[in-house]
mmCIF file of C-alpha atoms in Angstrom:
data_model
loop_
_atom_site.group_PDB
_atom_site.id
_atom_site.type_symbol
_atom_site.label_atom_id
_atom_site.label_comp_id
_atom_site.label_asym_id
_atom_site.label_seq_id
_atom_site.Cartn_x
_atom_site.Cartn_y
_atom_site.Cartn_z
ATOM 1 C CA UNK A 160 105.401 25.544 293.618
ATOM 2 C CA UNK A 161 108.932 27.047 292.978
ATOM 3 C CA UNK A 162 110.730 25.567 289.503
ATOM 4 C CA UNK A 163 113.654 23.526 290.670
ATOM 5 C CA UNK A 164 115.041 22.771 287.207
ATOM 6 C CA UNK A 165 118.372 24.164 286.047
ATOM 7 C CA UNK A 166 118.001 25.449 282.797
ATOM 8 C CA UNK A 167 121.372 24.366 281.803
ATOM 9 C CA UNK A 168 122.558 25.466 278.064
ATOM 10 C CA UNK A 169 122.532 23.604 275.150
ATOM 11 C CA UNK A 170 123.228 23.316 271.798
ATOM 12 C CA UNK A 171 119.889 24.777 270.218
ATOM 13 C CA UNK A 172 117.821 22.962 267.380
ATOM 14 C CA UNK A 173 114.543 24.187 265.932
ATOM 15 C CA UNK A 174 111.435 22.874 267.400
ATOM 16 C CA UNK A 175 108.990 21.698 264.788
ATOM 17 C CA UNK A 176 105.619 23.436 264.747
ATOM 18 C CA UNK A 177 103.109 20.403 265.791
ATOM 19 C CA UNK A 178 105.942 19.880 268.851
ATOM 20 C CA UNK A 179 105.221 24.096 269.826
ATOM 21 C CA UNK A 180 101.494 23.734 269.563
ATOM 22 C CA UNK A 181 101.754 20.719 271.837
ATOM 23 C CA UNK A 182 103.661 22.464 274.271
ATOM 24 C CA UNK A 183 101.048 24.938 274.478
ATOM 25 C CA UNK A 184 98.108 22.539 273.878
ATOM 26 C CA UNK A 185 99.234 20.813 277.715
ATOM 27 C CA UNK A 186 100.027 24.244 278.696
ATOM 28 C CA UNK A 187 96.785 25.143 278.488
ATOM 29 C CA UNK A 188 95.299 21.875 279.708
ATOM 30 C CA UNK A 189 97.722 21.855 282.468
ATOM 31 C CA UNK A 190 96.007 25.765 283.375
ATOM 32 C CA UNK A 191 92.327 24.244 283.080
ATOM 33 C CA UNK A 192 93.041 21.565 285.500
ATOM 34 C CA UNK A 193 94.660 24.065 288.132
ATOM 35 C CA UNK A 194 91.044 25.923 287.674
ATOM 36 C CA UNK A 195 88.874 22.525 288.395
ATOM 37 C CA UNK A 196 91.587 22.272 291.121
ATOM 38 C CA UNK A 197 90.911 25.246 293.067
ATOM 39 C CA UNK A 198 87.234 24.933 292.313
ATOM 40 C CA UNK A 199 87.658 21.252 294.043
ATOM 41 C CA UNK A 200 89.744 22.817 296.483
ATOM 42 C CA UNK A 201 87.156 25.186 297.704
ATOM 43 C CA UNK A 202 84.400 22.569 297.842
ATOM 44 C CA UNK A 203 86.634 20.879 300.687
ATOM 45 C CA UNK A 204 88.051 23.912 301.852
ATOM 46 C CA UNK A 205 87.185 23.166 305.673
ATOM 47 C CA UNK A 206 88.721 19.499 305.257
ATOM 48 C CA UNK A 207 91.494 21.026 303.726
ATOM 49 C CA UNK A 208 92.102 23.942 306.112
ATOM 50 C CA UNK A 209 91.576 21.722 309.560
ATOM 51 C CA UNK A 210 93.356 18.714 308.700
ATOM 52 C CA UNK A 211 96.084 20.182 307.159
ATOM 53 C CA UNK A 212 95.575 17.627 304.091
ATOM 54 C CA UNK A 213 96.994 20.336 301.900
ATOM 55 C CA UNK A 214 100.315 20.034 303.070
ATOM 56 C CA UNK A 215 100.079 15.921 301.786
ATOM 57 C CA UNK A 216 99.403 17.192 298.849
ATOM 58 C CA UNK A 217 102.075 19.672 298.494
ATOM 59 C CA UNK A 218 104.535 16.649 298.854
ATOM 60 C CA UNK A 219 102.771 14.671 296.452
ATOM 61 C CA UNK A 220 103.251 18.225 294.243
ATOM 62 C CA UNK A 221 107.475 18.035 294.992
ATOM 63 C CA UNK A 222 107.614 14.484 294.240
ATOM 64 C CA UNK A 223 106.065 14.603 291.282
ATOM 65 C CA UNK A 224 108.581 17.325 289.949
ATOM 66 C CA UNK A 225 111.890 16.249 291.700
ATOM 67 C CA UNK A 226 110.500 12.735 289.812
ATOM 68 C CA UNK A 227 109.617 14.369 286.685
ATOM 69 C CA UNK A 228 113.048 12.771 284.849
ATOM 70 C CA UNK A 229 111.806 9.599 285.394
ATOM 71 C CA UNK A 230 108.047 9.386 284.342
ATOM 72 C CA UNK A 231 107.891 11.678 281.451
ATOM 73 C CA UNK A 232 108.838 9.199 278.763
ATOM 74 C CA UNK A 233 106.530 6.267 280.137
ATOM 75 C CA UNK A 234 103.272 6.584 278.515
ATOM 76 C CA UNK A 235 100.466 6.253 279.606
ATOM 77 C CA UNK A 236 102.197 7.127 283.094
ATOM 78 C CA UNK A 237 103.216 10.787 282.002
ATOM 79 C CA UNK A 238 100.034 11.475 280.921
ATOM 80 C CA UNK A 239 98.342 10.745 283.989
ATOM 81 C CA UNK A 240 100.764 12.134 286.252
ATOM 82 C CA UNK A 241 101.462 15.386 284.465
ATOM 83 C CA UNK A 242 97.209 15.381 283.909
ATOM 84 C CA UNK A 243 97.253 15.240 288.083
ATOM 85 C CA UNK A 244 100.258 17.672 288.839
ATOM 86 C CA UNK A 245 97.915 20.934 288.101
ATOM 87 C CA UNK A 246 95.102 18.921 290.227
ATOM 88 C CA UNK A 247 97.229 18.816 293.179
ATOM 89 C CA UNK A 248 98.401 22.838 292.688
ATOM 90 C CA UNK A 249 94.880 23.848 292.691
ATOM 91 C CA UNK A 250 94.003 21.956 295.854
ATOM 92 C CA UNK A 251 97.778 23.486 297.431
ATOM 93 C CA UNK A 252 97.043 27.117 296.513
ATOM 94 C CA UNK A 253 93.430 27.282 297.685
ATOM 95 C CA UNK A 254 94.026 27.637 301.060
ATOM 96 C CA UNK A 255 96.135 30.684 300.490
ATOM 97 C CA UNK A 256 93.552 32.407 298.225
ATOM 98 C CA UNK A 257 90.769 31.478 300.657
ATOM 99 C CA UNK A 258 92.469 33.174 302.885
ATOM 100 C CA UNK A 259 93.542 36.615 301.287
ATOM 101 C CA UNK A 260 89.013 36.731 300.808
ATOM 102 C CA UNK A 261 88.927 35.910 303.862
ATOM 103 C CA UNK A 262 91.280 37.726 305.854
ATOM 104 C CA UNK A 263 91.767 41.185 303.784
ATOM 105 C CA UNK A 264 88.504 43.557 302.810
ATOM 106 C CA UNK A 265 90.214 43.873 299.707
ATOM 107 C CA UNK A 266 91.005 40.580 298.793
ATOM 108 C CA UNK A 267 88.479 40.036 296.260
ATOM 109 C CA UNK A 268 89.850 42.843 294.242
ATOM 110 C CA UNK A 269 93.457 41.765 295.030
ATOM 111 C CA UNK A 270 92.599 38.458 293.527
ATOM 112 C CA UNK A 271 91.622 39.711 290.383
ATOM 113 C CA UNK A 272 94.344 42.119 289.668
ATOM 114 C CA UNK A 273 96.833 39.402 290.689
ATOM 115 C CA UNK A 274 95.471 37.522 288.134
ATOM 116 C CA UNK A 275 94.894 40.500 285.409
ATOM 117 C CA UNK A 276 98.773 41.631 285.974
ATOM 118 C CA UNK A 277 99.888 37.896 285.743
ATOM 119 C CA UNK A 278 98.262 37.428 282.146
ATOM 120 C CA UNK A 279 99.481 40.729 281.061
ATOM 121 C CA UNK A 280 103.203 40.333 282.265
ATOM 122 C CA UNK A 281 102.541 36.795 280.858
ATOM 123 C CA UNK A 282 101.757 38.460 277.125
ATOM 124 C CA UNK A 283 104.239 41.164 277.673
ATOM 125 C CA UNK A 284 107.345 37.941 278.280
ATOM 126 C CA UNK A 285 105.813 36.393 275.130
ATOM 127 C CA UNK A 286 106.423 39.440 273.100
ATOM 128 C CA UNK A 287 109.423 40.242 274.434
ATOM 129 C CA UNK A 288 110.837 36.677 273.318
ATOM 130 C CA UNK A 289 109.672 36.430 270.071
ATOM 131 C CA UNK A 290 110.764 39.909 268.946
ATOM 132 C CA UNK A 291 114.133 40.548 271.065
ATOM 133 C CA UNK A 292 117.404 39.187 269.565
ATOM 134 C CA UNK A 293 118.971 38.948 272.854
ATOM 135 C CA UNK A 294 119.258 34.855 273.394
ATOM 136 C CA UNK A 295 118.009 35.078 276.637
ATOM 137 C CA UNK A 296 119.696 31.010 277.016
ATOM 138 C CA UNK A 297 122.833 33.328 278.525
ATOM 139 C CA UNK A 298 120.505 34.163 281.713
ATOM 140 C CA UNK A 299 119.644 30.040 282.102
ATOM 141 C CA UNK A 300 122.534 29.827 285.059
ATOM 142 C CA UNK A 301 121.728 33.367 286.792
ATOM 143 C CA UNK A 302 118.217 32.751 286.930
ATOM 144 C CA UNK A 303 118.824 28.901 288.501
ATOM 145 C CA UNK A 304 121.017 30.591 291.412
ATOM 146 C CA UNK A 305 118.148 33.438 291.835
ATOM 147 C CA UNK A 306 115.796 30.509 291.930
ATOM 148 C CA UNK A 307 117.694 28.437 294.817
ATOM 149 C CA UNK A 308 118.082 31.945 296.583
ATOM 150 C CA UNK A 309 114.375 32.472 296.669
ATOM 151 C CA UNK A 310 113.923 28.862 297.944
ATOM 152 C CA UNK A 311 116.130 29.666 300.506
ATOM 153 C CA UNK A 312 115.148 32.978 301.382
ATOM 154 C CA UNK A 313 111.394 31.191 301.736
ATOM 155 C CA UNK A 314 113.239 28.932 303.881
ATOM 156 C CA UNK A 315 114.237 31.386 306.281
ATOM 157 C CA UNK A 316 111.398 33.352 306.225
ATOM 158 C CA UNK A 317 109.026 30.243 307.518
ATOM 159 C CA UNK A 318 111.683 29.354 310.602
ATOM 160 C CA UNK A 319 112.381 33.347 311.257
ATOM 161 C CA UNK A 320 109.566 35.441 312.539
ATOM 162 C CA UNK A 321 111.802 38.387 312.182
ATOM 163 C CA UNK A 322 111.523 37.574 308.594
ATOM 164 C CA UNK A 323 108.044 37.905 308.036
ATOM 165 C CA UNK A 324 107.739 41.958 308.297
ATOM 166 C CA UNK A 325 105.614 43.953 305.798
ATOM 167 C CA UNK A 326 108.935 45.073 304.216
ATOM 168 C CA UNK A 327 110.871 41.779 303.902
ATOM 169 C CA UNK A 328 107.830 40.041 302.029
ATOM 170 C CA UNK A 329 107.775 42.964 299.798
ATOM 171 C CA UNK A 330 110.924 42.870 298.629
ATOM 172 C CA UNK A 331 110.668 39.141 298.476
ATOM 173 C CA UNK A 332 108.178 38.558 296.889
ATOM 174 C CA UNK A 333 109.049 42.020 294.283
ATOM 175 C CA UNK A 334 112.375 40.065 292.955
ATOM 176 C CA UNK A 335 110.115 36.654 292.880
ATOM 177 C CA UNK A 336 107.436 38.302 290.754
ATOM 178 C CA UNK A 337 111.293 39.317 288.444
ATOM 179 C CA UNK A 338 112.522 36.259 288.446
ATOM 180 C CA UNK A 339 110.003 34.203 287.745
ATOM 181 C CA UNK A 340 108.743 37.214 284.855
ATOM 182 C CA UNK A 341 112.314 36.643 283.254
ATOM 183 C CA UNK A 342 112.032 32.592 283.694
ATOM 184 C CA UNK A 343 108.613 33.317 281.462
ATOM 185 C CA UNK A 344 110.129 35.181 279.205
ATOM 186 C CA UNK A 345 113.320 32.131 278.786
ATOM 187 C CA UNK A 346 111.351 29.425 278.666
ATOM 188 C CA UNK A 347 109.082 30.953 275.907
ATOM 189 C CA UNK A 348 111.566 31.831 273.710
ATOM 190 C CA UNK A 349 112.860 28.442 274.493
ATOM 191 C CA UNK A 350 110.116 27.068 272.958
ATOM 192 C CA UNK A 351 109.634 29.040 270.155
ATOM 193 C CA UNK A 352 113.377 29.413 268.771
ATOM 194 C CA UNK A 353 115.632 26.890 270.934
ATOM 195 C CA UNK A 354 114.927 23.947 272.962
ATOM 196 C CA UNK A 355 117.161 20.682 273.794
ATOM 197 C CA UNK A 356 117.515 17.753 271.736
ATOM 198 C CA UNK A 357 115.379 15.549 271.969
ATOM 199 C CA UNK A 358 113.617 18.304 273.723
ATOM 200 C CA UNK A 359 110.314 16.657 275.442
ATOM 201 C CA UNK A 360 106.677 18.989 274.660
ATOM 202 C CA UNK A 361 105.824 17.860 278.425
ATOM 203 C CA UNK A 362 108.477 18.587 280.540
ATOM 204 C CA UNK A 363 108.429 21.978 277.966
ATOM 205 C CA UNK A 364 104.726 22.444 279.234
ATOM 206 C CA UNK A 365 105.841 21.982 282.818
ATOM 207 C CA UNK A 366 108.385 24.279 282.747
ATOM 208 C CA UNK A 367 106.197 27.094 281.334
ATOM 209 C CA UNK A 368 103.627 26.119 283.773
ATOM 210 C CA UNK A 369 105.652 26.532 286.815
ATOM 211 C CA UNK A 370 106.773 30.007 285.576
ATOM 212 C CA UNK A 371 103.098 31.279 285.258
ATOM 213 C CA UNK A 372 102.103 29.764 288.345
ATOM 214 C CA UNK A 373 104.703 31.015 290.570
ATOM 215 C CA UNK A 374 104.327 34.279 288.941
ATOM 216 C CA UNK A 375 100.880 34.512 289.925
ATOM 217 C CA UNK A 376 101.878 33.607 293.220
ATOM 218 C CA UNK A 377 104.528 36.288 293.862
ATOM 219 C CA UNK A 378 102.128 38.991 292.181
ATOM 220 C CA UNK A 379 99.771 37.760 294.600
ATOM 221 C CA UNK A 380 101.706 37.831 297.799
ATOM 222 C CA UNK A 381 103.254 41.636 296.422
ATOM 223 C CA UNK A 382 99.724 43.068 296.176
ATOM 224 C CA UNK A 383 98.910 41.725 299.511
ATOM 225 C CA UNK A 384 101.530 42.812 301.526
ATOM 226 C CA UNK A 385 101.622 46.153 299.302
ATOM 227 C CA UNK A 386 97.993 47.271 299.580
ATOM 228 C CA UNK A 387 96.147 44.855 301.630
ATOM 229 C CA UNK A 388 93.335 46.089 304.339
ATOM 230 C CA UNK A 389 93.001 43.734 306.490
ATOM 231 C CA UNK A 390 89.426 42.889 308.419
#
């Protein structure tokens, strides 16, 4: 799923250490539960893929984040329902990669560099914002408007046949995999250096999350239409 949140500026305060190593502790619990997810996912695969259950759960996925505001501060709630958003993108995105095996000779090995080129952009964003001294908060608005652009764009390109050429999805999905590189790069050295008062370590987590995970999903859908042999 695409990030809808604005990252709106703010007047920056330090976040303590034990808040960033929570952030990153749910980041990477959030990441585990995508894997048991998809592993789920593909146990049901022909439920998912003939019923079209995937799709219910792709709602469940929006409402959870367009409701994000209101759950986070209600424990236990927010841990249960930020413990089941990475559930429900494993079981959304595993008809897509069952398809690229499927459908492309390839796909195996597209797979795997999709996911190779996501962790390395991934460490590249997380050196880049601890080390630049650019405040990268300045790029907050630009990147919100290239986020509602791809949205749109994805929009069009679902209604519009004429939109779903070779060419279009490459260039689609080429400014995707830079926008949501440059989100990656924000939102860690949000973490690190900035944050909001008050800031919250899950809806931190989430935001992090949702870079990496559209990320991975643009790299995939580049490689694809870029190189991909189809059966």
């Amino acid at each position: 799923m695409e990030n809808p949140y604005p990252h709106v500026q703010s007047r920056p305060v330090s976040l303590s250490q034990s808040t960033e190593s929570q952030v990153y502790g749910l980041f990477a619990l959030a990441m585990g539960l995508t894997v048991s997810g998809v592993f789920f996912g593909i146990q049901y695969a022909p439920t998912l893929m003939t019923t079209g259950l995937h799709i219910f759960f792709l709602i469940a996925e929006l409402g959870l984040i367009f409701t994000a505001g209101f759950w986070m501060e209600k424990t236990p709630l927010n841990y249960l329902l930020f413990c089941l958003f990475p559930i429900l993108s494993g079981f959304v995105i595993t008809p897509y990669i069952l398809h690229v095996l499927a459908s492309y000779t390839n796909g195996g090995t597209i797979l795997l560099n999709a996911l190779s080129a996501t962790a390395f952009m991934t460490a590249s964003a997380a050196v880049f914002a601890r080390t630049t001294r650019w405040n990268l908060d300045v790029l907050g608005k630009a990147l919100f408007f290239a986020l509602i652009g791809l949205i749109f764009v994805g929009l069009l390109q679902f209604l519009v046949p004429s939109f779903r050429t070779t060419q279009f999805e490459l260039v689609l999905s080429g400014i995707g995999v830079v926008v949501f590189a440059l989100f990656t790069a924000y939102d860690l050295q949000r973490i690190s250096q900035l944050g909001r008062m008050g800031a919250n370590p899950m809806m931190l987590a989430l935001s992090l999350y949702l870079d990496i995970f559209n990320l991975f999903i643009y790299l995939l859908r580049f490689m694809v239409a870029l190189s991909g042999d189809r059966r």
